[in-house]
Amino acid sequence: TITVKAENNCGELTETIDIVVFKLPELTVTSTEKQEFCLNESITDILVEWSESTIAVDGLPAGVTFNEITGVISGTPLASGNWEIVVTATNPNGCGVLTKTINIVVNPLPEVIVPEQSICVGETAELAPVTVFNSYKWNTGEESQSITVKPDRTTQYTLTVTNQYGCEQMALTYVNVNPLPEFSLKITDTDCATPTGKIEMVYVSVDDYTVTINGQTGQALVNLGEGDYTITVIDNKTGCESKPQNAHIY
């Protein structure tokens, strides 16, 4: 309060002036200048402290929130990308504005796909992701981009990869192992010199199949002459070929 007095021989006058001085806004943001991490990871909590002002926080990614009671910005971003969070403290009396900026970078996870393979018993399969990454770790212990496996039954494999940002992701795949067809034969010999021999399929373990004789398909199993014949069965659904059986017609 300021008092102003004026006087002379005729008297005096006094005036009082009230001056109000408002404090400037205060703002402190405790955080690393730049936060960078992988998708699905939580940000490092950011502490916002302010006084003599109202507070506003803009630019928060989805999944990250600001608690005005505790003054903490926290959460887990729901998408990859770059965000600039702006914290603004404004004095309600018009005495100033303070602004702090925090940068958040959320790097994407690798999108890893390893196609399934189908093989027959005794065969090998090569497994590899469809995209190139920085590093690889199979559940077999191998760390190469592709692996060759020979399972005796349908087996699950996992691959963990790392992209250029150091972010990891795991994928599952399967090698489906199809059984070989099984079969049994009945042999009928020739009648003297007449080629009347025949081979009958007594049992076949699959419904849809093709028979080969000496490596050839489409050959009849009747009217066969004396000799040695090698028979196999191919499963038309899986392409798997049985172990050969030898037949001799006399």
C-alpha positions as a Python dict, from the first residue, in 0.01 Angstrom:
ca = {
    (1, 'T'): (0, 0, 0),
    (2, 'I'): (135, 342, -99),
    (3, 'T'): (13, 660, 71),
    (4, 'V'): (53, 995, -106),
    (5, 'K'): (18, 1315, 100),
    (6, 'A'): (0, 1672, -34),
    (7, 'E'): (-11, 1978, 199),
    (8, 'N'): (22, 2357, 200),
    (9, 'N'): (-80, 2647, 425),
    (10, 'C'): (-440, 2583, 338),
    (11, 'G'): (-442, 2214, 443),
    (12, 'E'): (-343, 1868, 325),
    (13, 'L'): (-477, 1583, 111),
    (14, 'T'): (-396, 1212, 142),
    (15, 'E'): (-449, 934, -115),
    (16, 'T'): (-384, 563, -69),
    (17, 'I'): (-291, 334, -356),
    (18, 'D'): (-299, -46, -324),
    (19, 'I'): (-57, -238, -550),
    (20, 'V'): (-92, -615, -582),
    (21, 'V'): (211, -807, -716),
    (22, 'F'): (127, -1156, -840),
    (23, 'K'): (387, -1431, -844),
    (24, 'L'): (504, -1569, -1175),
    (25, 'P'): (399, -1926, -1258),
    (26, 'E'): (634, -2201, -1145),
    (27, 'L'): (674, -2526, -1335),
    (28, 'T'): (908, -2822, -1291),
    (29, 'V'): (897, -3136, -1507),
    (30, 'T'): (1112, -3427, -1391),
    (31, 'S'): (1184, -3663, -1679),
    (32, 'T'): (1447, -3768, -1925),
    (33, 'E'): (1449, -3525, -2215),
    (34, 'K'): (1368, -3804, -2459),
    (35, 'Q'): (1204, -4135, -2377),
    (36, 'E'): (1244, -4415, -2630),
    (37, 'F'): (1122, -4772, -2590),
    (38, 'C'): (932, -5053, -2761),
    (39, 'L'): (558, -5093, -2803),
    (40, 'N'): (388, -5260, -2502),
    (41, 'E'): (644, -5110, -2264),
    (42, 'S'): (543, -4846, -2006),
    (43, 'I'): (693, -4500, -2018),
    (44, 'T'): (913, -4379, -1735),
    (45, 'D'): (688, -4180, -1500),
    (46, 'I'): (704, -3806, -1555),
    (47, 'L'): (654, -3584, -1247),
    (48, 'V'): (496, -3243, -1303),
    (49, 'E'): (510, -2982, -1022),
    (50, 'W'): (353, -2637, -1051),
    (51, 'S'): (233, -2346, -844),
    (52, 'E'): (67, -2007, -891),
    (53, 'S'): (-87, -2138, -1212),
    (54, 'T'): (-325, -2370, -1384),
    (55, 'I'): (-178, -2672, -1561),
    (56, 'A'): (-248, -2830, -1900),
    (57, 'V'): (-91, -3138, -2059),
    (58, 'D'): (-133, -3190, -2433),
    (59, 'G'): (-12, -3445, -2687),
    (60, 'L'): (-46, -3757, -2473),
    (61, 'P'): (-54, -4081, -2676),
    (62, 'A'): (-346, -4317, -2621),
    (63, 'G'): (-279, -4528, -2313),
    (64, 'V'): (-86, -4252, -2131),
    (65, 'T'): (-262, -4027, -1878),
    (66, 'F'): (-192, -3730, -1651),
    (67, 'N'): (-305, -3743, -1287),
    (68, 'E'): (-362, -3388, -1167),
    (69, 'I'): (-371, -3500, -803),
    (70, 'T'): (-30, -3669, -803),
    (71, 'G'): (114, -3470, -1093),
    (72, 'V'): (235, -3792, -1261),
    (73, 'I'): (222, -3872, -1631),
    (74, 'S'): (228, -4251, -1675),
    (75, 'G'): (97, -4541, -1880),
    (76, 'T'): (165, -4770, -2173),
    (77, 'P'): (123, -4631, -2527),
    (78, 'L'): (-116, -4833, -2742),
    (79, 'A'): (56, -4758, -3072),
    (80, 'S'): (403, -4692, -3205),
    (81, 'G'): (503, -4344, -3318),
    (82, 'N'): (661, -4015, -3207),
    (83, 'W'): (486, -3789, -2956),
    (84, 'E'): (564, -3445, -2821),
    (85, 'I'): (403, -3391, -2482),
    (86, 'V'): (359, -3023, -2396),
    (87, 'V'): (308, -2918, -2033),
    (88, 'T'): (183, -2560, -1989),
    (89, 'A'): (154, -2364, -1663),
    (90, 'T'): (-55, -2047, -1696),
    (91, 'N'): (-93, -1778, -1431),
    (92, 'P'): (-467, -1699, -1399),
    (93, 'N'): (-388, -1331, -1350),
    (94, 'G'): (-212, -1303, -1682),
    (95, 'C'): (137, -1283, -1536),
    (96, 'G'): (299, -1536, -1761),
    (97, 'V'): (305, -1879, -1919),
    (98, 'L'): (568, -2151, -1877),
    (99, 'T'): (601, -2447, -2115),
    (100, 'K'): (798, -2772, -2094),
    (101, 'T'): (823, -3035, -2372),
    (102, 'I'): (892, -3408, -2342),
    (103, 'N'): (955, -3628, -2645),
    (104, 'I'): (835, -3989, -2646),
    (105, 'V'): (934, -4238, -2916),
    (106, 'V'): (754, -4572, -2927),
    (107, 'N'): (925, -4814, -3164),
    (108, 'P'): (722, -5086, -3339),
    (109, 'L'): (758, -5454, -3262),
    (110, 'P'): (879, -5687, -3536),
    (111, 'E'): (603, -5845, -3743),
    (112, 'V'): (734, -6198, -3766),
    (113, 'I'): (566, -6478, -3960),
    (114, 'V'): (712, -6827, -4002),
    (115, 'P'): (499, -7031, -4245),
    (116, 'E'): (394, -7378, -4136),
    (117, 'Q'): (541, -7678, -4319),
    (118, 'S'): (396, -8020, -4394),
    (119, 'I'): (626, -8316, -4454),
    (120, 'C'): (615, -8693, -4462),
    (121, 'V'): (780, -8914, -4201),
    (122, 'G'): (1155, -8920, -4265),
    (123, 'E'): (1170, -8589, -4453),
    (124, 'T'): (1324, -8257, -4345),
    (125, 'A'): (1169, -7910, -4340),
    (126, 'E'): (1334, -7569, -4362),
    (127, 'L'): (1187, -7301, -4136),
    (128, 'A'): (1249, -6929, -4190),
    (129, 'P'): (1063, -6602, -4133),
    (130, 'V'): (931, -6421, -4439),
    (131, 'T'): (1110, -6099, -4332),
    (132, 'V'): (1476, -6029, -4251),
    (133, 'F'): (1556, -5916, -3895),
    (134, 'N'): (1864, -5819, -3694),
    (135, 'S'): (1883, -6131, -3480),
    (136, 'Y'): (1716, -6470, -3442),
    (137, 'K'): (1671, -6720, -3158),
    (138, 'W'): (1495, -7051, -3218),
    (139, 'N'): (1372, -7274, -2939),
    (140, 'T'): (1615, -7533, -3077),
    (141, 'G'): (1899, -7307, -2962),
    (142, 'E'): (2004, -7207, -3313),
    (143, 'E'): (2052, -6839, -3397),
    (144, 'S'): (2050, -6848, -3776),
    (145, 'Q'): (1782, -6698, -3998),
    (146, 'S'): (1664, -7043, -4111),
    (147, 'I'): (1688, -7391, -3962),
    (148, 'T'): (1644, -7742, -4099),
    (149, 'V'): (1450, -7986, -3883),
    (150, 'K'): (1350, -8351, -3909),
    (151, 'P'): (1079, -8422, -3653),
    (152, 'D'): (921, -8765, -3630),
    (153, 'R'): (586, -8619, -3527),
    (154, 'T'): (403, -8287, -3561),
    (155, 'T'): (611, -8037, -3364),
    (156, 'Q'): (579, -7674, -3259),
    (157, 'Y'): (872, -7434, -3303),
    (158, 'T'): (919, -7080, -3171),
    (159, 'L'): (1132, -6800, -3310),
    (160, 'T'): (1220, -6480, -3126),
    (161, 'V'): (1353, -6198, -3344),
    (162, 'T'): (1493, -5850, -3282),
    (163, 'N'): (1442, -5561, -3523),
    (164, 'Q'): (1662, -5256, -3588),
    (165, 'Y'): (1521, -5081, -3280),
    (166, 'G'): (1613, -5365, -3046),
    (167, 'C'): (1248, -5465, -3002),
    (168, 'E'): (1167, -5835, -2967),
    (169, 'Q'): (873, -6044, -3082),
    (170, 'M'): (807, -6418, -3080),
    (171, 'A'): (623, -6627, -3339),
    (172, 'L'): (495, -6985, -3333),
    (173, 'T'): (493, -7227, -3622),
    (174, 'Y'): (438, -7597, -3678),
    (175, 'V'): (589, -7873, -3885),
    (176, 'N'): (309, -8117, -3956),
    (177, 'V'): (439, -8469, -4004),
    (178, 'N'): (215, -8696, -4212),
    (179, 'P'): (244, -9074, -4180),
    (180, 'L'): (345, -9297, -4470),
    (181, 'P'): (71, -9514, -4615),
    (182, 'E'): (74, -9879, -4515),
    (183, 'F'): (-59, -10169, -4721),
    (184, 'S'): (-58, -10543, -4767),
    (185, 'L'): (-69, -10753, -5085),
    (186, 'K'): (-211, -11079, -5212),
    (187, 'I'): (-15, -11240, -5498),
    (188, 'T'): (-169, -11471, -5760),
    (189, 'D'): (84, -11654, -5980),
    (190, 'T'): (52, -11709, -6354),
    (191, 'D'): (-129, -12006, -6501),
    (192, 'C'): (152, -12189, -6679),
    (193, 'A'): (284, -11973, -6962),
    (194, 'T'): (-21, -11745, -6969),
    (195, 'P'): (37, -11403, -6803),
    (196, 'T'): (-252, -11429, -6562),
    (197, 'G'): (-69, -11323, -6250),
    (198, 'K'): (-219, -11045, -6042),
    (199, 'I'): (-151, -10835, -5735),
    (200, 'E'): (-439, -10743, -5506),
    (201, 'M'): (-438, -10467, -5245),
    (202, 'V'): (-569, -10645, -4938),
    (203, 'Y'): (-532, -10350, -4704),
    (204, 'V'): (-444, -9981, -4751),
    (205, 'S'): (-428, -9738, -4460),
    (206, 'V'): (-559, -9441, -4662),
    (207, 'D'): (-876, -9396, -4866),
    (208, 'D'): (-750, -9190, -5159),
    (209, 'Y'): (-433, -9338, -5306),
    (210, 'T'): (-236, -9423, -5618),
    (211, 'V'): (-46, -9749, -5670),
    (212, 'T'): (289, -9761, -5848),
    (213, 'I'): (443, -10071, -6005),
    (214, 'N'): (817, -10052, -6061),
    (215, 'G'): (794, -9674, -6031),
    (216, 'Q'): (514, -9637, -6284),
    (217, 'T'): (157, -9529, -6218),
    (218, 'G'): (-150, -9629, -6414),
    (219, 'Q'): (-30, -9986, -6475),
    (220, 'A'): (-289, -10262, -6420),
    (221, 'L'): (-236, -10508, -6138),
    (222, 'V'): (-374, -10798, -6346),
    (223, 'N'): (-253, -11010, -6633),
    (224, 'L'): (101, -10988, -6505),
    (225, 'G'): (375, -11215, -6627),
    (226, 'E'): (638, -11393, -6423),
    (227, 'G'): (887, -11157, -6262),
    (228, 'D'): (973, -10923, -5979),
    (229, 'Y'): (757, -10622, -5904),
    (230, 'T'): (810, -10333, -5664),
    (231, 'I'): (486, -10185, -5529),
    (232, 'T'): (433, -9854, -5348),
    (233, 'V'): (125, -9656, -5244),
    (234, 'I'): (100, -9275, -5264),
    (235, 'D'): (-143, -9090, -5038),
    (236, 'N'): (-315, -8849, -5277),
    (237, 'K'): (-404, -8608, -4995),
    (238, 'T'): (-56, -8565, -4846),
    (239, 'G'): (168, -8684, -5130),
    (240, 'C'): (343, -8922, -4893),
    (241, 'E'): (470, -9245, -5049),
    (242, 'S'): (486, -9575, -4864),
    (243, 'K'): (788, -9791, -4818),
    (244, 'P'): (816, -10030, -5114),
    (245, 'Q'): (711, -10390, -5103),
    (246, 'N'): (860, -10649, -5337),
    (247, 'A'): (640, -10907, -5501),
    (248, 'H'): (746, -11205, -5717),
    (249, 'I'): (506, -11373, -5953),
    (250, 'Y'): (591, -11726, -6064),
}
